[in-house]
PDB file of C-alpha atoms in Angstrom:
ATOM      1  CA  MET A   1      86.047 101.604  78.622  1.00  0.00           C
ATOM      2  CA  LEU A   2      89.799 101.810  78.493  1.00  0.00           C
ATOM      3  CA  GLU A   3      91.611 102.577  75.290  1.00  0.00           C
ATOM      4  CA  ARG A   4      94.574 100.517  74.062  1.00  0.00           C
ATOM      5  CA  GLU A   5      96.986 103.376  74.854  1.00  0.00           C
ATOM      6  CA  GLU A   6      95.708 103.540  78.435  1.00  0.00           C
ATOM      7  CA  VAL A   7      96.312  99.814  78.912  1.00  0.00           C
ATOM      8  CA  LEU A   8      99.875 100.211  77.619  1.00  0.00           C
ATOM      9  CA  LYS A   9     100.434 103.225  79.894  1.00  0.00           C
ATOM     10  CA  LEU A  10      99.131 101.304  82.936  1.00  0.00           C
ATOM     11  CA  ALA A  11     101.355  98.369  82.056  1.00  0.00           C
ATOM     12  CA  LYS A  12     104.376 100.654  81.788  1.00  0.00           C
ATOM     13  CA  LEU A  13     103.598 102.382  85.106  1.00  0.00           C
ATOM     14  CA  SER A  14     103.150  98.954  86.729  1.00  0.00           C
ATOM     15  CA  ARG A  15     106.384  97.734  85.143  1.00  0.00           C
ATOM     16  CA  LEU A  16     104.521  94.885  83.468  1.00  0.00           C
ATOM     17  CA  GLU A  17     105.212  93.492  80.048  1.00  0.00           C
ATOM     18  CA  VAL A  18     102.050  92.888  78.070  1.00  0.00           C
ATOM     19  CA  ALA A  19     102.435  90.991  74.823  1.00  0.00           C
ATOM     20  CA  GLU A  20     100.738  92.514  71.800  1.00  0.00           C
ATOM     21  CA  GLY A  21      98.338  89.567  71.582  1.00  0.00           C
ATOM     22  CA  ASP A  22      97.324  89.950  75.256  1.00  0.00           C
ATOM     23  CA  ILE A  23      96.367  93.638  75.187  1.00  0.00           C
ATOM     24  CA  ASP A  24      92.689  92.981  74.374  1.00  0.00           C
ATOM     25  CA  SER A  25      92.435  90.357  77.123  1.00  0.00           C
ATOM     26  CA  VAL A  26      94.063  92.647  79.702  1.00  0.00           C
ATOM     27  CA  LYS A  27      91.805  95.486  78.562  1.00  0.00           C
ATOM     28  CA  GLY A  28      88.761  93.268  79.108  1.00  0.00           C
ATOM     29  CA  HIS A  29      89.852  92.326  82.621  1.00  0.00           C
ATOM     30  CA  LEU A  30      90.606  95.940  83.542  1.00  0.00           C
ATOM     31  CA  ASP A  31      87.240  97.078  82.144  1.00  0.00           C
ATOM     32  CA  LYS A  32      85.453  94.479  84.298  1.00  0.00           C
ATOM     33  CA  MET A  33      87.302  95.690  87.405  1.00  0.00           C
ATOM     34  CA  LEU A  34      86.496  99.321  86.673  1.00  0.00           C
ATOM     35  CA  ASN A  35      82.824  98.486  86.068  1.00  0.00           C
ATOM     36  CA  HIS A  36      82.728  96.655  89.393  1.00  0.00           C
ATOM     37  CA  LEU A  37      84.235  99.671  91.157  1.00  0.00           C
ATOM     38  CA  GLU A  38      81.653 101.944  89.542  1.00  0.00           C
ATOM     39  CA  ALA A  39      78.892  99.644  90.822  1.00  0.00           C
ATOM     40  CA  LEU A  40      80.367  99.838  94.327  1.00  0.00           C
ATOM     41  CA  LYS A  41      80.563 103.633  94.128  1.00  0.00           C
ATOM     42  CA  ALA A  42      76.843 103.725  93.307  1.00  0.00           C
ATOM     43  CA  LEU A  43      75.893 102.046  96.603  1.00  0.00           C
ATOM     44  CA  ASP A  44      74.316 104.198  99.327  1.00  0.00           C
ATOM     45  CA  LEU A  45      76.539 103.621 102.349  1.00  0.00           C
ATOM     46  CA  SER A  46      75.454 106.691 104.297  1.00  0.00           C
ATOM     47  CA  ASN A  47      73.898 104.569 107.078  1.00  0.00           C
ATOM     48  CA  VAL A  48      76.737 102.050 107.287  1.00  0.00           C
ATOM     49  CA  GLU A  49      79.042 102.422 110.263  1.00  0.00           C
ATOM     50  CA  PRO A  50      82.759 102.444 109.431  1.00  0.00           C
ATOM     51  CA  MET A  51      84.551  99.213 110.286  1.00  0.00           C
ATOM     52  CA  THR A  52      87.387  99.762 112.723  1.00  0.00           C
ATOM     53  CA  ALA A  53      88.305  96.141 113.448  1.00  0.00           C
ATOM     54  CA  VAL A  54      87.556  92.639 112.241  1.00  0.00           C
ATOM     55  CA  GLU A  55      86.009  91.665 115.550  1.00  0.00           C
ATOM     56  CA  ASN A  56      83.703  93.764 117.707  1.00  0.00           C
ATOM     57  CA  GLY A  57      84.929  92.303 121.010  1.00  0.00           C
ATOM     58  CA  ALA A  58      87.688  93.628 123.198  1.00  0.00           C
ATOM     59  CA  THR A  59      91.249  92.606 122.480  1.00  0.00           C
ATOM     60  CA  ILE A  60      92.484  90.233 125.163  1.00  0.00           C
ATOM     61  CA  LEU A  61      96.130  90.747 125.957  1.00  0.00           C
ATOM     62  CA  ARG A  62      98.303  88.413 127.956  1.00  0.00           C
ATOM     63  CA  GLU A  63     100.639  89.652 130.622  1.00  0.00           C
ATOM     64  CA  ASP A  64     104.142  90.271 129.306  1.00  0.00           C
ATOM     65  CA  VAL A  65     106.326  88.017 131.413  1.00  0.00           C
ATOM     66  CA  PRO A  66     110.036  87.618 130.658  1.00  0.00           C
ATOM     67  CA  VAL A  67     111.192  84.054 130.122  1.00  0.00           C
ATOM     68  CA  GLN A  68     114.610  82.468 129.770  1.00  0.00           C
ATOM     69  CA  GLY A  69     115.823  82.462 126.152  1.00  0.00           C
ATOM     70  CA  PHE A  70     117.806  79.812 124.322  1.00  0.00           C
ATOM     71  CA  SER A  71     121.377  79.020 125.257  1.00  0.00           C
ATOM     72  CA  LEU A  72     123.948  79.301 122.448  1.00  0.00           C
ATOM     73  CA  ASP A  73     124.082  75.511 122.207  1.00  0.00           C
ATOM     74  CA  GLN A  74     120.308  75.326 121.786  1.00  0.00           C
ATOM     75  CA  ALA A  75     120.232  78.175 119.261  1.00  0.00           C
ATOM     76  CA  PHE A  76     122.987  76.698 117.110  1.00  0.00           C
ATOM     77  CA  ALA A  77     121.877  73.046 117.444  1.00  0.00           C
ATOM     78  CA  ASN A  78     120.395  72.868 113.919  1.00  0.00           C
ATOM     79  CA  ALA A  79     122.539  75.529 112.251  1.00  0.00           C
ATOM     80  CA  PRO A  80     124.430  74.297 109.195  1.00  0.00           C
ATOM     81  CA  ALA A  81     127.528  76.258 110.267  1.00  0.00           C
ATOM     82  CA  VAL A  82     128.623  78.468 113.177  1.00  0.00           C
ATOM     83  CA  GLU A  83     131.586  80.868 113.318  1.00  0.00           C
ATOM     84  CA  ASN A  84     132.593  82.818 116.436  1.00  0.00           C
ATOM     85  CA  ASP A  85     129.211  82.340 118.154  1.00  0.00           C
ATOM     86  CA  HIS A  86     127.317  83.551 115.062  1.00  0.00           C
ATOM     87  CA  PHE A  87     125.371  81.776 112.341  1.00  0.00           C
ATOM     88  CA  ALA A  88     127.712  81.346 109.387  1.00  0.00           C
ATOM     89  CA  ILE A  89     126.289  82.536 106.097  1.00  0.00           C
ATOM     90  CA  PRO A  90     127.597  80.951 102.901  1.00  0.00           C
ATOM     91  CA  LYS A  91     129.314  83.307 100.487  1.00  0.00           C
ATOM     92  CA  VAL A  92     127.434  83.644  97.211  1.00  0.00           C
ATOM     93  CA  ILE A  93     129.422  84.695  94.187  1.00  0.00           C
ATOM     94  CA  GLY A  94     127.661  85.909  91.083  1.00  0.00           C
ATOM     95  CA  GLY A  95     123.963  85.989  90.783  1.00  0.00           C
TER      96      GLY A  95
END
């Protein structure tokens, strides 16, 4: 079980603000996660093969064939603004 100070330290390291009234709730959630991890650590996985991919089949690759790209007119057709054959980016002041 985590102590209150440990929850505050984890919050600080994670750069999270935890309100004073939420510390017990966060502690409860973290305790549940840690208990779940302990249960997983207790499993005997010695006969389980490591998973190297989501699918067992071979990866099918297509042939890499060059194709004609867009013309400038096609590329800029839906652009809100174009300057000197480049997309124009609005200037943002402040922020």
